[in-house]
mmCIF file of C-alpha atoms and ligand atoms in Angstrom:
data_model
loop_
_atom_site.group_PDB
_atom_site.id
_atom_site.type_symbol
_atom_site.label_atom_id
_atom_site.label_comp_id
_atom_site.label_asym_id
_atom_site.label_seq_id
_atom_site.Cartn_x
_atom_site.Cartn_y
_atom_site.Cartn_z
ATOM 1 C CA MET A 16 -62.731 36.074 53.885
ATOM 2 C CA THR A 17 -60.567 33.167 52.701
ATOM 3 C CA ASP A 18 -59.357 33.554 49.074
ATOM 4 C CA ARG A 19 -59.546 30.313 47.113
ATOM 5 C CA TYR A 20 -57.018 29.093 44.529
ATOM 6 C CA ALA A 21 -56.204 25.736 42.922
ATOM 7 C CA VAL A 22 -53.911 24.089 40.435
ATOM 8 C CA ILE A 23 -55.898 22.700 37.499
ATOM 9 C CA GLY A 24 -54.388 19.771 35.578
ATOM 10 C CA ASN A 25 -54.778 16.178 34.440
ATOM 11 C CA PRO A 26 -53.260 14.346 36.231
ATOM 12 C CA VAL A 27 -52.941 16.680 39.211
ATOM 13 C CA ALA A 28 -52.702 14.441 42.292
ATOM 14 C CA HIS A 29 -48.877 14.577 42.165
ATOM 15 C CA SER A 30 -48.722 18.397 42.202
ATOM 16 C CA ARG A 31 -46.581 19.997 44.922
ATOM 17 C CA SER A 32 -48.204 23.414 44.376
ATOM 18 C CA PRO A 33 -50.681 23.169 47.327
ATOM 19 C CA GLU A 34 -47.880 22.618 49.870
ATOM 20 C CA ILE A 35 -45.744 25.365 48.288
ATOM 21 C CA HIS A 36 -48.584 27.908 48.424
ATOM 22 C CA ALA A 37 -49.555 26.828 51.953
ATOM 23 C CA ALA A 38 -45.981 27.604 53.047
ATOM 24 C CA PHE A 39 -46.049 30.998 51.267
ATOM 25 C CA ALA A 40 -49.391 31.810 52.930
ATOM 26 C CA ARG A 41 -48.063 30.927 56.411
ATOM 27 C CA GLU A 42 -45.007 33.130 55.867
ATOM 28 C CA CYS A 43 -47.015 36.086 54.522
ATOM 29 C CA GLY A 44 -49.966 35.720 56.920
ATOM 30 C CA ALA A 45 -52.340 35.331 53.956
ATOM 31 C CA ASP A 46 -55.758 33.772 54.478
ATOM 32 C CA ILE A 47 -55.901 31.446 51.473
ATOM 33 C CA GLU A 48 -57.033 27.961 50.580
ATOM 34 C CA TYR A 49 -55.175 26.270 47.675
ATOM 35 C CA GLY A 50 -56.286 22.889 46.322
ATOM 36 C CA ARG A 51 -55.949 20.528 43.374
ATOM 37 C CA LEU A 52 -58.599 20.482 40.643
ATOM 38 C CA LEU A 53 -58.694 17.571 38.196
ATOM 39 C CA ALA A 54 -60.217 18.690 34.885
ATOM 40 C CA PRO A 55 -61.415 16.132 32.316
ATOM 41 C CA VAL A 56 -59.103 16.382 29.289
ATOM 42 C CA ALA A 57 -61.708 17.966 26.978
ATOM 43 C CA ARG A 58 -63.294 20.166 29.681
ATOM 44 C CA PHE A 59 -60.700 22.632 30.900
ATOM 45 C CA ALA A 60 -62.781 25.763 30.185
ATOM 46 C CA GLU A 61 -65.906 24.407 31.926
ATOM 47 C CA THR A 62 -63.866 23.358 34.971
ATOM 48 C CA ALA A 63 -62.047 26.698 35.233
ATOM 49 C CA GLU A 64 -65.252 28.679 34.686
ATOM 50 C CA ALA A 65 -67.128 26.719 37.394
ATOM 51 C CA PHE A 66 -64.251 27.357 39.814
ATOM 52 C CA ARG A 67 -64.242 31.090 38.977
ATOM 53 C CA ALA A 68 -68.048 31.365 39.179
ATOM 54 C CA GLY A 69 -67.905 29.709 42.600
ATOM 55 C CA GLY A 70 -65.940 32.704 43.911
ATOM 56 C CA ALA A 71 -62.322 31.577 43.460
ATOM 57 C CA ALA A 72 -59.617 34.245 43.219
ATOM 58 C CA GLY A 73 -57.255 32.514 40.781
ATOM 59 C CA ALA A 74 -55.694 29.308 39.532
ATOM 60 C CA ASN A 75 -52.474 27.781 38.342
ATOM 61 C CA VAL A 76 -52.629 25.632 35.247
ATOM 62 C CA THR A 77 -50.451 22.617 34.537
ATOM 63 C CA LEU A 78 -50.203 19.886 31.878
ATOM 64 C CA PRO A 79 -51.965 19.526 29.491
ATOM 65 C CA PHE A 80 -53.967 22.760 29.707
ATOM 66 C CA LYS A 81 -51.601 25.730 29.264
ATOM 67 C CA LEU A 82 -52.800 26.398 25.707
ATOM 68 C CA GLU A 83 -56.470 26.039 26.727
ATOM 69 C CA ALA A 84 -55.815 28.473 29.573
ATOM 70 C CA PHE A 85 -54.348 30.918 27.059
ATOM 71 C CA ALA A 86 -57.596 30.776 25.056
ATOM 72 C CA PHE A 87 -59.751 30.912 28.221
ATOM 73 C CA ALA A 88 -58.270 34.208 29.478
ATOM 74 C CA HIS A 89 -60.014 37.449 28.422
ATOM 75 C CA ALA A 90 -56.733 39.381 28.578
ATOM 76 C CA ARG A 91 -53.122 38.234 28.701
ATOM 77 C CA THR A 92 -49.863 39.689 29.929
ATOM 78 C CA ALA A 93 -47.038 40.359 27.455
ATOM 79 C CA ARG A 94 -45.037 37.394 28.764
ATOM 80 C CA ALA A 95 -48.013 35.053 28.278
ATOM 81 C CA GLU A 96 -48.527 36.397 24.744
ATOM 82 C CA ARG A 97 -44.852 35.854 23.910
ATOM 83 C CA GLY A 98 -44.983 32.122 24.678
ATOM 84 C CA ARG A 99 -48.680 31.717 23.799
ATOM 85 C CA SER A 100 -49.113 29.766 27.018
ATOM 86 C CA VAL A 101 -50.748 30.540 30.406
ATOM 87 C CA ASN A 102 -49.915 28.929 33.761
ATOM 88 C CA THR A 103 -51.523 31.540 36.046
ATOM 89 C CA LEU A 104 -55.109 32.822 35.922
ATOM 90 C CA HIS A 105 -56.161 35.849 37.918
ATOM 91 C CA PHE A 106 -59.944 36.085 38.352
ATOM 92 C CA GLU A 107 -60.995 39.735 38.492
ATOM 93 C CA THR A 108 -64.633 40.815 38.558
ATOM 94 C CA ASN A 109 -66.075 39.733 35.155
ATOM 95 C CA HIS A 110 -62.570 39.466 33.771
ATOM 96 C CA VAL A 111 -59.892 36.726 33.635
ATOM 97 C CA VAL A 112 -56.242 37.696 33.170
ATOM 98 C CA GLY A 113 -53.812 35.027 31.915
ATOM 99 C CA ASP A 114 -50.124 35.203 32.814
ATOM 100 C CA ASN A 115 -47.124 32.924 32.542
ATOM 101 C CA THR A 116 -44.598 32.773 35.381
ATOM 102 C CA ASP A 117 -42.562 29.760 34.133
ATOM 103 C CA GLY A 118 -39.876 31.807 32.346
ATOM 104 C CA VAL A 119 -39.244 34.163 35.251
ATOM 105 C CA GLY A 120 -39.257 31.135 37.574
ATOM 106 C CA LEU A 121 -36.584 29.360 35.516
ATOM 107 C CA CYS A 122 -34.338 32.429 35.238
ATOM 108 C CA ARG A 123 -34.601 33.260 38.970
ATOM 109 C CA ASP A 124 -33.728 29.697 39.874
ATOM 110 C CA ILE A 125 -30.673 29.658 37.602
ATOM 111 C CA GLU A 126 -29.418 33.155 38.404
ATOM 112 C CA GLN A 127 -30.391 33.647 42.055
ATOM 113 C CA ASN A 128 -30.643 30.167 43.619
ATOM 114 C CA ILE A 129 -27.919 28.397 41.629
ATOM 115 C CA GLY A 130 -25.811 31.537 41.148
ATOM 116 C CA GLN A 131 -25.217 31.097 37.407
ATOM 117 C CA PRO A 132 -25.486 34.458 35.589
ATOM 118 C CA LEU A 133 -27.066 34.236 32.128
ATOM 119 C CA LEU A 134 -25.849 37.577 30.772
ATOM 120 C CA GLY A 135 -23.366 37.005 27.938
ATOM 121 C CA THR A 136 -23.544 33.190 28.164
ATOM 122 C CA ARG A 137 -24.200 30.600 25.476
ATOM 123 C CA ILE A 138 -27.408 28.722 26.264
ATOM 124 C CA LEU A 139 -28.757 25.561 24.627
ATOM 125 C CA LEU A 140 -32.491 24.998 25.100
ATOM 126 C CA ILE A 141 -33.374 21.389 24.270
ATOM 127 C CA GLY A 142 -37.011 20.843 23.314
ATOM 128 C CA ALA A 143 -39.640 22.883 21.526
ATOM 129 C CA GLY A 144 -42.851 21.976 23.345
ATOM 130 C CA GLY A 145 -44.952 24.130 25.672
ATOM 131 C CA ALA A 146 -42.307 24.445 28.397
ATOM 132 C CA ALA A 147 -39.585 25.554 25.964
ATOM 133 C CA ARG A 148 -41.910 28.022 24.284
ATOM 134 C CA ALA A 149 -42.899 29.501 27.656
ATOM 135 C CA VAL A 150 -39.324 30.263 28.756
ATOM 136 C CA VAL A 151 -37.698 31.577 25.556
ATOM 137 C CA GLY A 152 -38.771 35.194 26.135
ATOM 138 C CA ALA A 153 -37.492 35.318 29.723
ATOM 139 C CA LEU A 154 -34.187 33.707 28.701
ATOM 140 C CA MET A 155 -33.740 36.356 25.988
ATOM 141 C CA ASP A 156 -34.465 39.067 28.576
ATOM 142 C CA CYS A 157 -31.377 37.814 30.473
ATOM 143 C CA GLN A 158 -29.309 38.817 27.405
ATOM 144 C CA PRO A 159 -27.257 35.715 26.663
ATOM 145 C CA GLU A 160 -24.710 35.893 23.855
ATOM 146 C CA LEU A 161 -26.561 33.025 22.142
ATOM 147 C CA LEU A 162 -29.799 31.180 22.822
ATOM 148 C CA ALA A 163 -29.868 28.088 20.605
ATOM 149 C CA ILE A 164 -32.891 25.796 20.413
ATOM 150 C CA THR A 165 -32.645 22.190 19.322
ATOM 151 C CA ASN A 166 -35.420 19.634 19.083
ATOM 152 C CA ARG A 167 -36.012 16.023 17.985
ATOM 153 C CA THR A 168 -38.440 17.473 15.431
ATOM 154 C CA PRO A 169 -36.303 20.356 14.081
ATOM 155 C CA ALA A 170 -39.197 22.204 12.397
ATOM 156 C CA LYS A 171 -40.736 22.960 15.820
ATOM 157 C CA ALA A 172 -37.535 24.641 17.026
ATOM 158 C CA GLN A 173 -37.407 26.668 13.811
ATOM 159 C CA ALA A 174 -41.066 27.657 14.273
ATOM 160 C CA ILE A 175 -40.335 29.133 17.726
ATOM 161 C CA VAL A 176 -37.395 31.092 16.334
ATOM 162 C CA ASP A 177 -39.435 32.378 13.396
ATOM 163 C CA GLU A 178 -42.223 33.478 15.750
ATOM 164 C CA ILE A 179 -40.187 35.028 18.540
ATOM 165 C CA ASN A 180 -37.037 36.155 16.715
ATOM 166 C CA VAL A 181 -36.173 39.734 17.515
ATOM 167 C CA LYS A 182 -32.369 39.686 17.424
ATOM 168 C CA ASN A 183 -29.500 37.492 16.199
ATOM 169 C CA MET A 184 -29.292 36.166 19.745
ATOM 170 C CA LEU A 185 -31.848 33.375 19.072
ATOM 171 C CA ARG A 186 -31.427 30.555 16.579
ATOM 172 C CA ALA A 187 -32.479 26.976 15.863
ATOM 173 C CA VAL A 188 -29.655 24.459 15.711
ATOM 174 C CA GLY A 189 -29.871 21.084 13.951
ATOM 175 C CA LEU A 190 -28.173 17.844 14.928
ATOM 176 C CA THR A 191 -25.402 18.265 12.353
ATOM 177 C CA GLU A 192 -24.368 21.712 13.638
ATOM 178 C CA LEU A 193 -24.705 20.877 17.343
ATOM 179 C CA PRO A 194 -21.384 18.972 17.712
ATOM 180 C CA LYS A 195 -19.529 22.112 16.555
ATOM 181 C CA LEU A 196 -20.911 24.288 19.377
ATOM 182 C CA ARG A 197 -20.170 24.500 23.108
ATOM 183 C CA PHE A 198 -22.533 25.916 25.721
ATOM 184 C CA ASP A 199 -22.275 27.350 29.249
ATOM 185 C CA VAL A 200 -25.865 26.455 30.196
ATOM 186 C CA LEU A 201 -27.812 23.495 28.759
ATOM 187 C CA ILE A 202 -31.499 23.265 29.652
ATOM 188 C CA ASN A 203 -33.486 20.091 29.064
ATOM 189 C CA ALA A 204 -37.050 21.263 28.367
ATOM 190 C CA THR A 205 -38.095 17.968 26.762
ATOM 191 C CA SER A 206 -40.303 15.387 28.415
ATOM 192 C CA ALA A 207 -37.690 12.677 27.641
ATOM 193 C CA SER A 208 -36.831 12.301 31.338
ATOM 194 C CA LEU A 209 -40.431 11.256 32.065
ATOM 195 C CA SER A 210 -39.725 8.034 30.130
ATOM 196 C CA ALA A 211 -36.153 7.800 31.468
ATOM 197 C CA SER A 212 -34.775 8.572 28.010
ATOM 198 C CA LEU A 213 -32.211 11.037 26.806
ATOM 199 C CA PRO A 214 -32.498 13.817 24.230
ATOM 200 C CA LEU A 215 -29.684 13.763 21.666
ATOM 201 C CA VAL A 216 -26.949 16.096 22.931
ATOM 202 C CA PRO A 217 -23.269 15.479 22.125
ATOM 203 C CA LEU A 218 -20.880 15.356 25.094
ATOM 204 C CA SER A 219 -18.816 18.012 23.303
ATOM 205 C CA SER A 220 -21.672 20.512 23.785
ATOM 206 C CA PHE A 221 -20.870 20.860 27.505
ATOM 207 C CA ASP A 222 -18.280 23.583 28.068
ATOM 208 C CA ASN A 223 -15.927 23.397 31.065
ATOM 209 C CA ASN A 224 -17.926 23.980 34.247
ATOM 210 C CA ALA A 225 -21.193 24.107 32.285
ATOM 211 C CA LEU A 226 -24.524 24.059 34.108
ATOM 212 C CA ALA A 227 -26.936 21.299 33.043
ATOM 213 C CA TYR A 228 -30.519 22.007 34.069
ATOM 214 C CA ASP A 229 -33.404 19.534 33.697
ATOM 215 C CA MET A 230 -36.871 21.056 34.041
ATOM 216 C CA MET A 231 -38.108 17.740 35.341
ATOM 217 C CA TYR A 232 -37.647 17.036 39.050
ATOM 218 C CA GLY A 233 -37.745 14.012 41.312
ATOM 219 C CA LYS A 234 -35.457 11.666 43.169
ATOM 220 C CA GLY A 235 -31.942 11.171 41.780
ATOM 221 C CA LEU A 236 -30.393 12.315 38.508
ATOM 222 C CA THR A 237 -32.363 12.153 35.264
ATOM 223 C CA PRO A 238 -30.535 10.468 32.319
ATOM 224 C CA PHE A 239 -29.710 13.956 30.966
ATOM 225 C CA LEU A 240 -28.220 15.095 34.288
ATOM 226 C CA ALA A 241 -26.295 11.821 34.662
ATOM 227 C CA LEU A 242 -24.795 12.333 31.189
ATOM 228 C CA ALA A 243 -23.907 15.923 32.083
ATOM 229 C CA ALA A 244 -22.360 14.949 35.423
ATOM 230 C CA GLY A 245 -20.093 12.548 33.512
ATOM 231 C CA THR A 246 -18.625 15.532 31.622
ATOM 232 C CA GLY A 247 -17.932 17.364 34.899
ATOM 233 C CA ALA A 248 -20.911 19.726 34.488
ATOM 234 C CA ARG A 249 -22.831 21.087 37.458
ATOM 235 C CA THR A 250 -26.395 19.753 37.610
ATOM 236 C CA ALA A 251 -29.780 21.027 38.778
ATOM 237 C CA ASP A 252 -33.325 19.760 38.385
ATOM 238 C CA GLY A 253 -36.519 21.821 37.958
ATOM 239 C CA ILE A 254 -37.724 21.882 41.569
ATOM 240 C CA GLY A 255 -36.378 25.424 41.991
ATOM 241 C CA MET A 256 -38.207 26.537 38.847
ATOM 242 C CA LEU A 257 -41.420 25.079 40.282
ATOM 243 C CA VAL A 258 -41.015 27.026 43.537
ATOM 244 C CA GLU A 259 -39.981 30.255 41.796
ATOM 245 C CA GLN A 260 -42.876 30.183 39.292
ATOM 246 C CA ALA A 261 -45.218 29.606 42.258
ATOM 247 C CA ALA A 262 -43.740 32.598 44.131
ATOM 248 C CA GLU A 263 -44.260 34.793 41.073
ATOM 249 C CA ALA A 264 -47.894 33.592 40.784
ATOM 250 C CA PHE A 265 -48.411 34.374 44.498
ATOM 251 C CA TYR A 266 -47.051 37.863 43.813
ATOM 252 C CA VAL A 267 -49.338 38.301 40.765
ATOM 253 C CA TRP A 268 -52.377 37.388 42.877
ATOM 254 C CA ARG A 269 -51.545 39.059 46.174
ATOM 255 C CA GLY A 270 -48.886 41.737 45.544
ATOM 256 C CA VAL A 271 -46.564 40.153 48.132
ATOM 257 C CA ARG A 272 -43.372 38.302 47.238
ATOM 258 C CA PRO A 273 -42.793 35.291 49.533
ATOM 259 C CA SER A 274 -39.286 34.028 50.232
ATOM 260 C CA THR A 275 -38.557 30.804 48.364
ATOM 261 C CA GLY A 276 -35.440 29.475 50.142
ATOM 262 C CA PRO A 277 -37.127 27.668 53.072
ATOM 263 C CA VAL A 278 -39.720 25.890 50.864
ATOM 264 C CA LEU A 279 -37.055 24.906 48.354
ATOM 265 C CA ASP A 280 -34.871 23.444 51.120
ATOM 266 C CA LEU A 281 -37.808 21.393 52.426
ATOM 267 C CA LEU A 282 -38.685 20.010 48.983
ATOM 268 C CA LYS A 283 -35.046 19.173 48.251
ATOM 269 C CA GLN A 284 -34.732 17.339 51.571
ATOM 270 C CA ALA A 285 -37.907 15.359 50.825
ATOM 271 C CA ALA A 286 -36.502 14.338 47.404
ATOM 272 C CA ARG A 287 -33.317 12.863 48.912
HETATM 273 P P1 NDP B 304 -44.591 18.984 25.536
HETATM 274 O O1 NDP B 304 -45.300 17.689 25.404
HETATM 275 O O2 NDP B 304 -45.244 20.238 25.104
HETATM 276 O O3 NDP B 304 -43.189 18.907 24.703
HETATM 277 C C1 NDP B 304 -42.372 17.778 24.799
HETATM 278 C C2 NDP B 304 -40.990 18.087 24.172
HETATM 279 O O4 NDP B 304 -40.129 17.004 24.526
HETATM 280 C C3 NDP B 304 -40.994 18.176 22.652
HETATM 281 O O5 NDP B 304 -40.003 19.088 22.251
HETATM 282 C C4 NDP B 304 -40.617 16.737 22.235
HETATM 283 O O6 NDP B 304 -39.993 16.653 20.976
HETATM 284 C C5 NDP B 304 -39.605 16.417 23.308
HETATM 285 N N1 NDP B 304 -39.415 14.984 23.566
HETATM 286 C C6 NDP B 304 -40.307 14.125 24.128
HETATM 287 N N2 NDP B 304 -39.748 12.902 24.267
HETATM 288 C C7 NDP B 304 -38.482 12.996 23.759
HETATM 289 C C8 NDP B 304 -37.402 12.066 23.628
HETATM 290 N N3 NDP B 304 -37.520 10.784 24.024
HETATM 291 N N4 NDP B 304 -36.245 12.508 23.095
HETATM 292 C C9 NDP B 304 -36.109 13.795 22.695
HETATM 293 N N5 NDP B 304 -37.097 14.720 22.797
HETATM 294 C C10 NDP B 304 -38.261 14.310 23.331
HETATM 295 O O7 NDP B 304 -44.133 19.041 27.076
HETATM 296 P P2 NDP B 304 -43.786 20.366 27.916
HETATM 297 O O8 NDP B 304 -42.946 21.223 27.058
HETATM 298 O O9 NDP B 304 -45.021 20.955 28.487
HETATM 299 O O10 NDP B 304 -42.956 19.786 29.171
HETATM 300 C C11 NDP B 304 -41.598 19.380 29.045
HETATM 301 C C12 NDP B 304 -41.017 19.043 30.411
HETATM 302 O O11 NDP B 304 -40.872 20.204 31.215
HETATM 303 C C13 NDP B 304 -41.851 18.054 31.237
HETATM 304 O O12 NDP B 304 -40.965 17.101 31.796
HETATM 305 C C14 NDP B 304 -42.450 18.913 32.333
HETATM 306 O O13 NDP B 304 -42.687 18.177 33.512
HETATM 307 C C15 NDP B 304 -41.342 19.952 32.526
HETATM 308 N N6 NDP B 304 -41.821 21.224 33.131
HETATM 309 C C16 NDP B 304 -41.322 21.599 34.355
HETATM 310 C C17 NDP B 304 -41.728 22.782 34.950
HETATM 311 C C18 NDP B 304 -41.162 23.168 36.285
HETATM 312 O O14 NDP B 304 -41.728 24.067 36.935
HETATM 313 N N7 NDP B 304 -40.081 22.581 36.721
HETATM 314 C C19 NDP B 304 -42.722 23.671 34.313
HETATM 315 C C20 NDP B 304 -43.157 23.208 33.021
HETATM 316 C C21 NDP B 304 -42.734 22.016 32.474
HETATM 317 P P3 NDP B 304 -40.865 16.540 19.615
HETATM 318 O O15 NDP B 304 -41.289 17.945 19.290
HETATM 319 O O16 NDP B 304 -39.924 15.967 18.641
HETATM 320 O O17 NDP B 304 -42.045 15.639 19.915
#
């Protein structure tokens, strides 16, 4: 019997997840159907519950519903609890498990696809919204020397640190301290690129041969990546994170890990 999945969001028409999961299914010989489900903004739970009650096996969740999905799940994995955000729902009999694969997806893309180790590095995470919150735990698991968080609204960065802090490794950094620090990896987890704007990051923050990573993806360089390229930094957008988080969700649902390289190559070609 065909197992049914979907990505639930608003808007959702732009989502690349159906083509990514179709490619994984072809490779793994899995009999699945994966669609897009537009949920009205105030009706995530009803939409997800109707999908589940109709016999679906699971769902991915995208903007703006990751917090609603967290509340909707009956049980949550440790990594979902850490970021208080869910992007993957697994529908078991009478039971919904919420997981979050964004952090693992980001770290695999940086370490395995791009080849930038995170162990012992100095990382700057820019932004303190849902995406930043979701990846902090996984970044700490990679054992950087320092994981600094900076945000336009500093109190939100401090709130994440206060909530998640387990070691000296993690700290919030304000705009006055930032110019004094240099980083090996700088990750733009703000939505500034969506409006073609730039988060405030001094050029002096980019160490020699730094990696600048923008979670947003699309054609060409975002303003953040263009700024970084001007300092000589290497650049990467978030398309690899998207593919890697999808592969982890596929594994959560089906116990099989698809290879991500071929799909990533196709998506990168299409973006050129
Ligand atoms: P949220 O709305 O939860 O958070 C937005 C963040 O961006 C806040 O920290 C906000 O700061 C900051 N921000 C917004 N505009 C500006 C600006 N002009 N200058 C500086 N900071 C700004 O969004 P998410 O965290 O959910 O998403 C962030 C980005 O990550 C999006 O572009 C999304 O597409 C991307 N993403 C990519 C994924 C992937 O797989 N590649 C997965 C998940 C997300 P403040 O607190 O001050 O308002």
